[in-house]
Coordinates of C-alpha atoms in Angstrom, one line a residue:
M1 CA 63.5 64.0 141.0
R2 CA 62.5 67.3 142.6
I3 CA 64.6 70.0 141.0
H4 CA 65.0 73.7 141.8
I5 CA 66.3 76.1 139.1
K6 CA 68.0 79.3 140.3
T7 CA 68.5 81.8 137.4
Y8 CA 70.9 84.8 137.3
G9 CA 71.6 87.4 134.6
C10 CA 69.9 88.3 131.3
S11 CA 66.6 87.5 129.7
T12 CA 68.4 84.9 127.5
N13 CA 69.3 83.1 130.7
Q14 CA 65.7 83.3 131.8
A15 CA 64.6 81.8 128.5
N16 CA 67.1 79.0 128.8
S17 CA 65.9 78.2 132.3
Q18 CA 62.3 78.1 131.1
T19 CA 63.3 75.6 128.5
I20 CA 65.2 73.5 131.1
A21 CA 62.1 73.5 133.3
G22 CA 59.9 72.5 130.3
I23 CA 62.1 69.6 129.3
L24 CA 62.5 68.3 132.8
T25 CA 58.8 68.5 133.5
Q26 CA 58.1 66.6 130.3
A27 CA 60.6 64.0 131.4
G28 CA 58.6 63.4 134.7
H29 CA 60.6 65.5 137.1
T30 CA 59.1 68.1 139.4
I31 CA 60.3 71.8 139.4
T32 CA 60.1 73.2 142.9
K33 CA 59.7 76.8 143.9
T34 CA 62.3 76.7 146.7
P35 CA 65.7 74.9 147.0
A36 CA 64.7 73.5 150.4
T37 CA 62.2 71.1 148.8
A38 CA 64.6 69.9 146.0
N39 CA 66.9 67.0 145.6
I40 CA 68.8 68.7 142.8
I41 CA 69.6 72.4 142.4
I42 CA 70.5 73.8 139.0
Y43 CA 72.3 77.2 139.0
N44 CA 71.9 79.0 135.7
T45 CA 74.8 81.4 136.1
C46 CA 76.0 84.7 134.8
A47 CA 79.5 86.1 134.8
V48 CA 79.3 89.5 133.1
K49 CA 80.0 91.4 136.3
Q50 CA 82.3 90.4 139.1
P51 CA 79.8 91.2 141.9
T52 CA 77.3 88.8 140.3
E53 CA 79.9 86.1 139.9
N54 CA 80.9 86.5 143.6
R55 CA 77.3 86.3 144.7
I56 CA 76.7 83.1 142.7
I57 CA 79.9 81.5 144.1
N58 CA 78.8 82.3 147.6
T59 CA 75.4 80.9 147.1
I60 CA 76.8 77.6 145.6
K61 CA 79.1 77.3 148.6
Q62 CA 76.0 77.3 150.9
T63 CA 74.2 74.5 149.1
P64 CA 73.5 71.7 151.6
K65 CA 75.7 68.7 151.1
N66 CA 72.8 66.4 150.7
K67 CA 71.7 68.1 147.5
K68 CA 73.1 67.4 144.0
T69 CA 74.4 70.6 142.3
I70 CA 74.4 71.3 138.6
I71 CA 75.9 74.5 137.2
T72 CA 74.9 75.8 133.8
G73 CA 75.0 79.2 132.0
C74 CA 78.0 81.4 131.3
L75 CA 80.2 80.9 134.4
P76 CA 81.4 77.3 133.6
L77 CA 82.9 78.5 130.3
I78 CA 84.2 81.8 131.7
N79 CA 85.7 80.7 135.0
L80 CA 85.5 77.0 135.5
E81 CA 88.8 77.1 137.4
R82 CA 87.3 79.2 140.1
L83 CA 84.2 77.0 140.4
Q84 CA 86.4 74.0 140.8
R85 CA 88.6 75.7 143.3
E86 CA 86.0 77.3 145.5
T87 CA 82.8 75.2 145.2
H88 CA 81.6 71.6 145.1
F89 CA 79.3 70.6 142.2
N90 CA 78.2 67.4 140.5
A91 CA 78.0 68.6 137.0
A92 CA 78.8 71.7 134.9
T93 CA 77.4 72.5 131.4
G94 CA 77.5 75.5 129.1
P95 CA 74.5 77.8 128.3
A96 CA 71.3 76.5 126.9
P97 CA 72.0 72.7 127.5
A98 CA 68.5 71.9 126.1
T99 CA 67.7 68.1 126.0
Q100 CA 71.2 67.4 127.2
I101 CA 70.0 68.3 130.7
T102 CA 68.0 65.1 131.1
D103 CA 71.0 63.0 130.5
I104 CA 73.0 65.1 133.0
I105 CA 70.3 64.7 135.6
N106 CA 70.2 60.9 135.1
R107 CA 74.0 60.6 135.4
V108 CA 74.2 62.8 138.5
T109 CA 71.4 60.9 140.1
K110 CA 73.5 57.7 139.6
G111 CA 76.4 59.3 141.5
E112 CA 78.5 60.4 138.5
N113 CA 80.3 63.8 138.4
L114 CA 80.9 65.3 135.0
I115 CA 81.8 68.4 133.1
A116 CA 79.9 68.6 129.8
L117 CA 81.1 71.7 127.9
Q118 CA 81.4 70.1 124.5
N119 CA 79.6 72.1 121.7
A120 CA 78.6 74.8 124.2
L121 CA 79.8 77.6 121.8
T122 CA 78.0 76.2 118.7
N123 CA 74.8 74.8 120.0
K124 CA 71.4 76.4 119.0
P125 CA 68.6 74.5 120.6
P126 CA 65.3 74.2 118.6
L127 CA 62.8 76.9 119.5
N128 CA 60.0 74.3 119.6
L129 CA 61.4 72.5 122.7
P130 CA 59.1 72.4 125.8
H131 CA 59.3 75.5 127.9
T132 CA 57.6 76.6 131.1
Q133 CA 57.0 80.4 131.2
T134 CA 57.7 82.0 134.6
N135 CA 55.2 84.6 133.8
P136 CA 52.3 83.0 131.8
T137 CA 51.7 86.3 129.9
I138 CA 55.3 86.8 128.7
S139 CA 57.1 84.6 126.2
I140 CA 60.9 85.2 126.1
I141 CA 62.4 84.1 122.8
P142 CA 66.1 84.0 122.0
I143 CA 66.4 85.2 118.3
N144 CA 70.1 84.4 118.1
Y145 CA 73.0 83.2 120.2
G146 CA 76.5 84.8 120.2
C147 CA 77.4 88.1 118.6
Q148 CA 79.8 89.7 116.1
G149 CA 81.7 91.8 118.6
K150 CA 85.2 91.4 119.9
C151 CA 85.0 93.9 122.8
A152 CA 88.3 93.9 124.8
Y153 CA 86.6 93.8 128.2
C154 CA 83.8 91.4 127.5
C155 CA 83.8 87.7 128.4
V156 CA 80.4 86.8 126.9
T157 CA 81.9 85.7 123.6
H158 CA 83.8 83.1 125.6
A159 CA 80.5 81.7 126.8
R160 CA 78.1 82.3 123.9
G161 CA 80.3 82.0 120.9
K162 CA 79.8 83.5 117.4
L163 CA 76.6 84.6 115.9
R164 CA 73.9 81.9 115.2
S165 CA 70.5 83.3 114.2
Y166 CA 67.2 81.4 114.1
T167 CA 65.2 81.8 110.9
I168 CA 62.2 84.2 110.7
N169 CA 60.0 81.1 110.2
E170 CA 61.3 79.4 113.3
I171 CA 60.7 82.5 115.4
T172 CA 57.2 83.2 114.1
E173 CA 56.2 79.6 114.5
R174 CA 57.3 79.7 118.1
I175 CA 55.3 82.9 118.6
K176 CA 52.2 81.3 117.1
H177 CA 52.5 78.4 119.4
D178 CA 52.9 80.6 122.5
L179 CA 49.9 82.7 121.5
T180 CA 47.7 79.6 121.9
T181 CA 48.3 80.0 125.7
N182 CA 47.8 83.2 127.7
T183 CA 50.8 85.0 126.2
K184 CA 50.4 88.8 125.7
E185 CA 54.0 90.0 125.4
I186 CA 56.8 88.7 123.3
W187 CA 60.3 89.5 124.5
L188 CA 62.9 89.2 121.8
T189 CA 66.3 88.6 123.4
S190 CA 69.9 87.9 122.5
Q191 CA 73.4 89.1 123.2
D192 CA 72.8 91.8 120.5
T193 CA 69.4 91.8 118.8
A194 CA 70.7 94.2 116.1
S195 CA 73.1 91.4 115.0
Y196 CA 70.1 89.2 114.2
G197 CA 70.2 87.7 110.7
K198 CA 73.6 89.0 109.7
D199 CA 74.6 85.3 109.3
N200 CA 71.5 84.3 107.2
N201 CA 70.8 87.3 104.9
T202 CA 68.1 89.1 106.9
N203 CA 67.9 91.6 109.7
L204 CA 66.0 92.6 112.8
A205 CA 63.7 95.0 110.9
E206 CA 62.5 92.2 108.6
L207 CA 62.0 89.9 111.6
L208 CA 59.8 92.6 113.3
N209 CA 57.8 93.1 110.2
A210 CA 57.1 89.4 110.0
I211 CA 56.1 89.2 113.6
T212 CA 53.7 92.1 113.5
N213 CA 51.9 90.2 110.7
V214 CA 51.2 87.3 113.0
K215 CA 47.6 87.2 114.0
G216 CA 46.8 87.7 117.7
N217 CA 46.6 90.3 120.5
F218 CA 50.2 90.8 121.7
K219 CA 53.0 93.4 122.1
I220 CA 56.7 93.0 121.3
R221 CA 59.6 94.1 123.4
V222 CA 63.0 94.2 121.7
G223 CA 66.2 93.5 123.7
M224 CA 69.6 95.2 123.7
M225 CA 71.3 96.2 120.5
T226 CA 74.7 97.9 119.9
P227 CA 75.2 101.1 117.9
N228 CA 77.6 99.8 115.2
T229 CA 75.4 96.8 114.3
V230 CA 72.1 98.7 114.2
T231 CA 73.3 101.7 112.0
P232 CA 73.4 99.8 108.7
F233 CA 69.6 99.2 108.8
L234 CA 68.5 102.0 111.1
S235 CA 66.0 103.5 108.7
E236 CA 64.3 100.2 108.2
L237 CA 64.2 99.6 112.0
I238 CA 62.6 103.0 112.6
E239 CA 59.9 102.2 110.1
A240 CA 59.3 98.8 111.8
Y241 CA 59.1 100.4 115.2
K242 CA 56.2 102.6 114.0
N243 CA 53.9 99.5 114.3
N244 CA 51.8 99.9 117.4
R245 CA 52.5 96.3 118.5
I246 CA 56.1 97.2 119.3
F247 CA 57.0 98.8 122.6
K248 CA 58.7 102.1 122.1
F249 CA 61.7 100.9 124.1
V250 CA 65.3 100.9 122.9
H251 CA 68.2 99.5 124.9
L252 CA 71.3 100.9 123.2
P253 CA 74.4 100.9 125.4
V254 CA 76.9 103.4 124.0
Q255 CA 79.4 102.6 126.9
S256 CA 81.5 105.8 126.6
G257 CA 81.7 109.2 125.2
D258 CA 85.5 109.2 124.9
N259 CA 87.1 108.0 121.6
T260 CA 90.3 106.8 123.2
V261 CA 88.4 104.7 125.7
L262 CA 86.1 103.4 122.9
K263 CA 89.1 102.4 120.8
R264 CA 90.7 100.5 123.7
M265 CA 87.3 98.8 124.4
Q266 CA 87.2 97.8 120.7
R267 CA 83.6 99.1 120.5
L268 CA 83.9 99.8 116.7
Y269 CA 82.4 103.3 116.8
T270 CA 83.4 106.8 117.9
T271 CA 81.5 109.7 119.4
Q272 CA 81.0 111.0 115.8
T273 CA 80.2 107.9 113.9
S274 CA 79.3 104.2 114.2
K275 CA 82.0 103.3 111.7
P276 CA 85.2 101.6 113.1
P277 CA 87.7 104.2 114.4

C-alpha cells in the first residue's frame, strides 16, 4: 500500500511517526510525501490545544472518500467522541502503536473498521524498532512516556498515561545504532524529560552523563522539563550540562507567576519554591 503520514504536535509524536514509517517500510509498504499519491492516510494527532484539535478535525473531514483513514496519537484517547461525531475514519489507535500498525493496515485494507485503544496508556515500544528519520542528521528518541503530574488543565495524562522510562542502556544502544548513519544531533524527548528515571532509580543527569560517554561526533538537545521535577537533582543536571556535547538549551515552562493560579492548576510549586504549595 501507498501510505502518507501527517504528523501534528510535539517531538515525541514526530518520533512515533518515524517509527511507524520505519515499520511500514520494512513490511513492504511505500511512504508517500503527499496525501494525493496515497491509498491510506495516517493522521498522528495532537490535542493539547483547541486550535490544533480544530485544525486536525477540519483536515480529516477533507480527506477524499476513496482513501482509507487511520487516526493515531493523542486525540483518539482525549476526544474520540468528537472524532466519531464529526469525521469518518477507518481505524483509531492510541499514541505509539508500534508494530500494531501493520495489523491495523492489513485489517483496514480488507474493509474492516476498528478502534484499537487497548494498552494505549501502558505500552512502551522497544527503542530498537525500525525508524525512518525525517531529517537524516537528527535522531529523535523518546526517553520515557507519561509523566508524574496531575495538572488540572492538562489532557496529556489521559493520552500518555503514567511514567514509563527506558533504561540508560536501551537509550545509549539506540544512540549507538543511529550514529552508524549520518546522525549528528540527538533529541531527547518526552512529556517531561526531568521525570526520566524516577520509576527506575535513576535520573536525567545520569542519563546525560552516560550519553556523553558514547563515542562519536554528535550533540544532544534536551526536551521540556518542569520546575518541580527538575529541582531535586538540579545541581547534578547543571554539572551534566557543562559537557560541550549538550546544547545550552533549557525548556522550562513555569506557566504562571501567581500562586493562586498555580495552586488551581495543580502545578506543585509556588513563585517562591518548587515544593508543593
